[in-house]
Amino acid sequence: IQKNYRRYLSFKKYQNLKFFMIYLTKTQKYIKGRFIRKKMSVDIESYRKAIHEKYIELFNKFKEEYNEIQANPRIEIHINSISFKDNYNNCITDKFSMKETFQLSRLIKLVDPNLEIIYIIPYELPEEIISYYFSIMDKLGIKNIDNRVHFIIPEAGEFLSLNYSLTKLLYFSRKSLERIKNLIKFKKSYIVPGIVGNMEEYLSVELNIPILMSSFNDIDSIFNKSGIKEILETNSIPFPRSEERR
């Protein structure tokens, strides 16, 4: 009887210890997970802060050297991306990529002989469209067009979602980024964006070149009705009376 009773007590202790170890393991995993998530959150915030500080540094230097840059040979990287700070891109999948090719008229800027353009497009355009714009530039007397325009298609578009912004596709395309870096090496360069979002900052820092735009805070304030009205009033540009009452 004593032997069986000791065996029973030992078994109960084993069961209690087993239950305690399972509970302790789950608690440790939970605490460890919370610690890792908190550390990752801090690391990500620090990384974003470092990216923003580097972007501001590039932006301020660009403002100081802007007039000098415009008077000398330079490269513009045109990215007509539809980017947003929030995840609105999921709502505008209809002909999304096509809308990011609507600014090919920017190539007319090659009328400036000091300018070279890298134009980012989401997919290969028909030869007829390229020939049409090249013929317009030829009539404007723009010389050496083929060597001054570089079309780049981000390879990430082959496997990422169609509603990724053009900037995001380029940021995830290592080969395209390397090609751009080789083209702009030792040359004054800057990005000419479309609708900007957070990814533009990351791309700017990745390429180590500034963006031709105002600060993000200014953009947020002017890209709405009240902001546009303020710009029109400042520049004495008339607008409908119906808008004045809003």
Short mmCIF file of C-alpha atoms in Angstrom, two decimals:
data_model
loop_
_atom_site.label_atom_id
_atom_site.label_comp_id
_atom_site.label_asym_id
_atom_site.label_seq_id
_atom_site.Cartn_x
_atom_site.Cartn_y
_atom_site.Cartn_z
CA ILE A 1 0.00 0.00 0.00
CA GLN A 2 2.80 2.44 0.94
CA LYS A 3 4.63 1.63 -2.29
CA ASN A 4 1.55 2.29 -4.40
CA TYR A 5 0.78 5.47 -2.46
CA ARG A 6 4.34 6.81 -3.02
CA ARG A 7 3.99 5.92 -6.70
CA TYR A 8 0.70 7.82 -6.81
CA LEU A 9 2.27 10.90 -5.12
CA SER A 10 5.20 10.79 -7.53
CA PHE A 11 2.84 10.58 -10.49
CA LYS A 12 0.78 13.55 -9.23
CA LYS A 13 3.96 15.61 -8.72
CA TYR A 14 5.03 14.69 -12.24
CA GLN A 15 1.65 15.75 -13.65
CA ASN A 16 1.75 19.06 -11.73
CA LEU A 17 5.31 19.72 -12.85
CA LYS A 18 4.40 18.90 -16.46
CA PHE A 19 1.42 21.24 -16.35
CA PHE A 20 3.58 23.96 -14.75
CA MET A 21 6.28 23.55 -17.42
CA ILE A 22 3.70 23.82 -20.24
CA TYR A 23 2.20 26.93 -18.65
CA LEU A 24 5.67 28.40 -18.03
CA THR A 25 6.73 27.71 -21.65
CA LYS A 26 3.63 29.44 -23.01
CA THR A 27 4.18 32.41 -20.69
CA GLN A 28 7.84 32.67 -21.74
CA LYS A 29 6.89 32.55 -25.43
CA TYR A 30 4.27 35.25 -24.91
CA ILE A 31 6.67 37.52 -23.00
CA LYS A 32 9.46 36.87 -25.51
CA GLY A 33 7.07 37.59 -28.41
CA ARG A 34 5.98 40.88 -26.86
CA PHE A 35 9.60 41.84 -26.27
CA ILE A 36 10.56 41.01 -29.88
CA ARG A 37 7.56 42.92 -31.28
CA LYS A 38 8.38 45.94 -29.13
CA LYS A 39 12.05 45.82 -30.16
CA MET A 40 11.09 45.49 -33.83
CA SER A 41 8.72 48.44 -33.49
CA VAL A 42 11.49 50.56 -31.96
CA ASP A 43 13.99 49.45 -34.63
CA ILE A 44 11.56 50.21 -37.45
CA GLU A 45 10.78 53.63 -36.01
CA SER A 46 14.50 54.37 -35.65
CA TYR A 47 15.08 53.24 -39.25
CA ARG A 48 12.25 55.45 -40.52
CA LYS A 49 13.62 58.38 -38.55
CA ALA A 50 17.09 57.84 -40.00
CA ILE A 51 15.63 57.66 -43.53
CA HIS A 52 13.67 60.88 -42.99
CA GLU A 53 16.72 62.71 -41.59
CA LYS A 54 18.82 61.63 -44.57
CA TYR A 55 16.04 62.72 -46.94
CA ILE A 56 15.82 66.15 -45.27
CA GLU A 57 19.60 66.49 -45.60
CA LEU A 58 19.40 65.76 -49.34
CA PHE A 59 16.41 68.08 -49.68
CA ASN A 60 18.12 71.05 -47.97
CA LYS A 61 21.32 70.60 -49.97
CA PHE A 62 19.26 70.45 -53.17
CA LYS A 63 17.54 73.76 -52.33
CA GLU A 64 20.90 75.45 -51.82
CA GLU A 65 22.36 74.15 -55.09
CA TYR A 66 19.20 74.30 -57.21
CA ASN A 67 20.13 77.29 -59.41
CA GLU A 68 23.60 75.92 -60.03
CA ILE A 69 22.23 72.47 -60.91
CA GLN A 70 19.71 73.92 -63.39
CA ALA A 71 22.45 75.82 -65.22
CA ASN A 72 24.65 72.75 -65.78
CA PRO A 73 24.34 69.23 -67.25
CA ARG A 74 22.04 67.11 -65.11
CA ILE A 75 19.83 64.03 -65.09
CA GLU A 76 16.15 63.97 -64.16
CA ILE A 77 14.59 60.68 -63.09
CA HIS A 78 10.90 60.94 -63.97
CA ILE A 79 8.61 58.64 -61.98
CA ASN A 80 4.95 59.40 -62.59
CA SER A 81 3.99 57.22 -59.66
CA ILE A 82 0.58 57.27 -58.00
CA SER A 83 1.71 56.86 -54.41
CA PHE A 84 -0.18 57.51 -51.21
CA LYS A 85 0.83 57.61 -47.57
CA ASP A 86 -2.05 55.30 -46.70
CA ASN A 87 -2.99 52.06 -48.42
CA TYR A 88 -5.41 53.64 -50.91
CA ASN A 89 -3.77 51.95 -53.90
CA ASN A 90 -5.87 48.84 -53.27
CA CYS A 91 -8.96 50.85 -54.23
CA ILE A 92 -7.75 52.02 -57.66
CA THR A 93 -6.68 48.88 -59.49
CA ASP A 94 -8.61 49.77 -62.66
CA LYS A 95 -6.07 50.75 -65.34
CA PHE A 96 -3.68 51.68 -62.54
CA SER A 97 -0.46 51.06 -64.47
CA MET A 98 -1.82 52.86 -67.54
CA LYS A 99 -2.43 56.01 -65.48
CA GLU A 100 1.24 56.00 -64.51
CA THR A 101 2.25 56.43 -68.18
CA PHE A 102 0.15 59.57 -68.80
CA GLN A 103 3.04 62.03 -68.40
CA LEU A 104 5.19 61.20 -71.43
CA SER A 105 4.92 64.85 -72.46
CA ARG A 106 7.57 65.49 -69.81
CA LEU A 107 10.08 64.40 -72.45
CA ILE A 108 9.62 67.80 -74.10
CA LYS A 109 11.89 69.16 -71.34
CA LEU A 110 14.78 67.79 -73.42
CA VAL A 111 14.60 71.08 -75.28
CA ASP A 112 17.13 72.06 -72.61
CA PRO A 113 20.44 70.76 -74.08
CA ASN A 114 21.88 70.25 -70.58
CA LEU A 115 19.18 67.76 -69.65
CA GLU A 116 19.16 63.97 -69.77
CA ILE A 117 16.07 61.99 -68.70
CA ILE A 118 15.62 58.57 -67.12
CA TYR A 119 11.94 57.75 -67.53
CA ILE A 120 10.48 54.96 -65.38
CA ILE A 121 7.50 53.14 -66.89
CA PRO A 122 5.52 50.18 -65.48
CA TYR A 123 5.50 48.19 -68.73
CA GLU A 124 6.92 48.36 -72.24
CA LEU A 125 5.13 50.96 -74.35
CA PRO A 126 4.17 50.35 -78.01
CA GLU A 127 6.74 51.55 -80.51
CA GLU A 128 4.10 53.80 -82.11
CA ILE A 129 3.70 55.86 -78.94
CA ILE A 130 7.46 56.31 -78.47
CA SER A 131 7.88 57.25 -82.13
CA TYR A 132 5.07 59.80 -81.84
CA TYR A 133 6.73 61.68 -78.99
CA PHE A 134 10.15 61.39 -80.59
CA SER A 135 8.77 62.94 -83.80
CA ILE A 136 7.38 65.88 -81.79
CA MET A 137 10.75 66.42 -80.14
CA ASP A 138 12.48 66.19 -83.52
CA LYS A 139 10.21 68.96 -84.86
CA LEU A 140 11.15 71.07 -81.83
CA GLY A 141 14.78 70.75 -82.85
CA ILE A 142 15.81 68.51 -79.97
CA LYS A 143 19.03 66.71 -80.91
CA ASN A 144 20.54 63.36 -79.90
CA ILE A 145 17.25 62.13 -78.41
CA ASP A 146 18.12 58.41 -78.32
CA ASN A 147 21.17 58.99 -76.14
CA ARG A 148 19.41 61.44 -73.80
CA VAL A 149 16.35 59.33 -72.92
CA HIS A 150 16.56 56.08 -70.98
CA PHE A 151 13.38 54.05 -70.43
CA ILE A 152 13.55 51.67 -67.48
CA ILE A 153 10.91 49.07 -66.58
CA PRO A 154 11.17 47.78 -62.98
CA GLU A 155 11.48 44.00 -63.09
CA ALA A 156 9.51 43.68 -59.83
CA GLY A 157 6.36 44.36 -61.86
CA GLU A 158 6.61 40.81 -63.22
CA PHE A 159 5.82 39.21 -59.86
CA LEU A 160 4.29 41.89 -57.61
CA SER A 161 0.66 43.04 -57.51
CA LEU A 162 -0.61 45.28 -60.30
CA ASN A 163 -1.73 47.92 -57.80
CA TYR A 164 1.76 48.52 -56.41
CA SER A 165 2.84 52.10 -57.10
CA LEU A 166 5.57 52.64 -59.67
CA THR A 167 7.90 53.96 -56.96
CA LYS A 168 7.40 50.81 -54.87
CA LEU A 169 8.04 48.59 -57.90
CA LEU A 170 11.27 50.43 -58.61
CA TYR A 171 12.37 50.27 -54.96
CA PHE A 172 12.02 46.47 -55.01
CA SER A 173 13.83 46.12 -58.36
CA ARG A 174 17.52 45.68 -57.59
CA LYS A 175 18.66 45.41 -61.23
CA SER A 176 16.82 48.60 -62.25
CA LEU A 177 18.25 50.48 -59.27
CA GLU A 178 21.77 49.37 -60.16
CA ARG A 179 21.27 50.53 -63.75
CA ILE A 180 20.06 53.93 -62.55
CA LYS A 181 23.00 54.26 -60.17
CA ASN A 182 25.39 53.55 -63.04
CA LEU A 183 23.68 56.14 -65.25
CA ILE A 184 23.76 58.91 -62.62
CA LYS A 185 27.23 58.15 -61.27
CA PHE A 186 29.28 61.36 -60.87
CA LYS A 187 26.40 63.44 -62.31
CA LYS A 188 23.98 65.91 -60.74
CA SER A 189 20.63 64.15 -60.53
CA TYR A 190 17.23 64.41 -58.90
CA ILE A 191 13.83 62.73 -59.00
CA VAL A 192 10.77 64.34 -60.62
CA PRO A 193 7.80 62.54 -59.00
CA GLY A 194 4.07 62.16 -59.61
CA ILE A 195 1.73 61.80 -56.64
CA VAL A 196 4.13 61.31 -53.76
CA GLY A 197 3.92 59.10 -50.68
CA ASN A 198 6.23 57.58 -48.09
CA MET A 199 8.05 55.36 -50.61
CA GLU A 200 9.49 58.38 -52.38
CA GLU A 201 11.60 59.12 -49.30
CA TYR A 202 12.96 55.58 -49.24
CA LEU A 203 13.77 55.68 -52.96
CA SER A 204 15.47 59.07 -52.61
CA VAL A 205 17.74 57.78 -49.86
CA GLU A 206 18.39 54.50 -51.70
CA LEU A 207 19.62 56.41 -54.78
CA ASN A 208 21.17 59.16 -52.63
CA ILE A 209 19.55 61.91 -54.71
CA PRO A 210 16.90 64.53 -53.82
CA ILE A 211 13.31 64.90 -55.04
CA LEU A 212 12.06 67.98 -56.90
CA MET A 213 9.15 68.77 -54.59
CA SER A 214 8.16 70.65 -51.48
CA SER A 215 8.09 69.06 -48.04
CA PHE A 216 5.53 66.33 -47.34
CA ASN A 217 3.72 68.58 -44.86
CA ASP A 218 3.28 71.29 -47.50
CA ILE A 219 1.99 68.75 -50.02
CA ASP A 220 -0.60 67.47 -47.55
CA SER A 221 -1.85 71.00 -46.99
CA ILE A 222 -2.08 72.12 -50.64
CA PHE A 223 -3.53 69.00 -52.27
CA ASN A 224 -7.06 69.73 -51.08
CA LYS A 225 -9.71 72.38 -51.84
CA SER A 226 -8.73 74.79 -49.08
CA GLY A 227 -5.05 74.54 -49.98
CA ILE A 228 -5.70 75.16 -53.68
CA LYS A 229 -7.89 78.17 -52.84
CA GLU A 230 -5.09 79.62 -50.72
CA ILE A 231 -2.60 79.22 -53.59
CA LEU A 232 -5.00 80.87 -56.06
CA GLU A 233 -5.68 83.77 -53.69
CA THR A 234 -1.96 84.28 -52.99
CA ASN A 235 -1.24 84.52 -56.73
CA SER A 236 -4.34 86.67 -57.45
CA ILE A 237 -5.85 84.02 -59.72
CA PRO A 238 -9.68 84.24 -59.94
CA PHE A 239 -11.83 81.21 -59.19
CA PRO A 240 -15.64 80.63 -59.25
CA ARG A 241 -17.77 82.41 -56.64
CA SER A 242 -19.39 79.10 -55.74
CA GLU A 243 -15.98 77.97 -54.45
CA GLU A 244 -15.68 81.09 -52.27
CA ARG A 245 -18.75 80.08 -50.27
CA ARG A 246 -17.40 76.62 -49.51
#
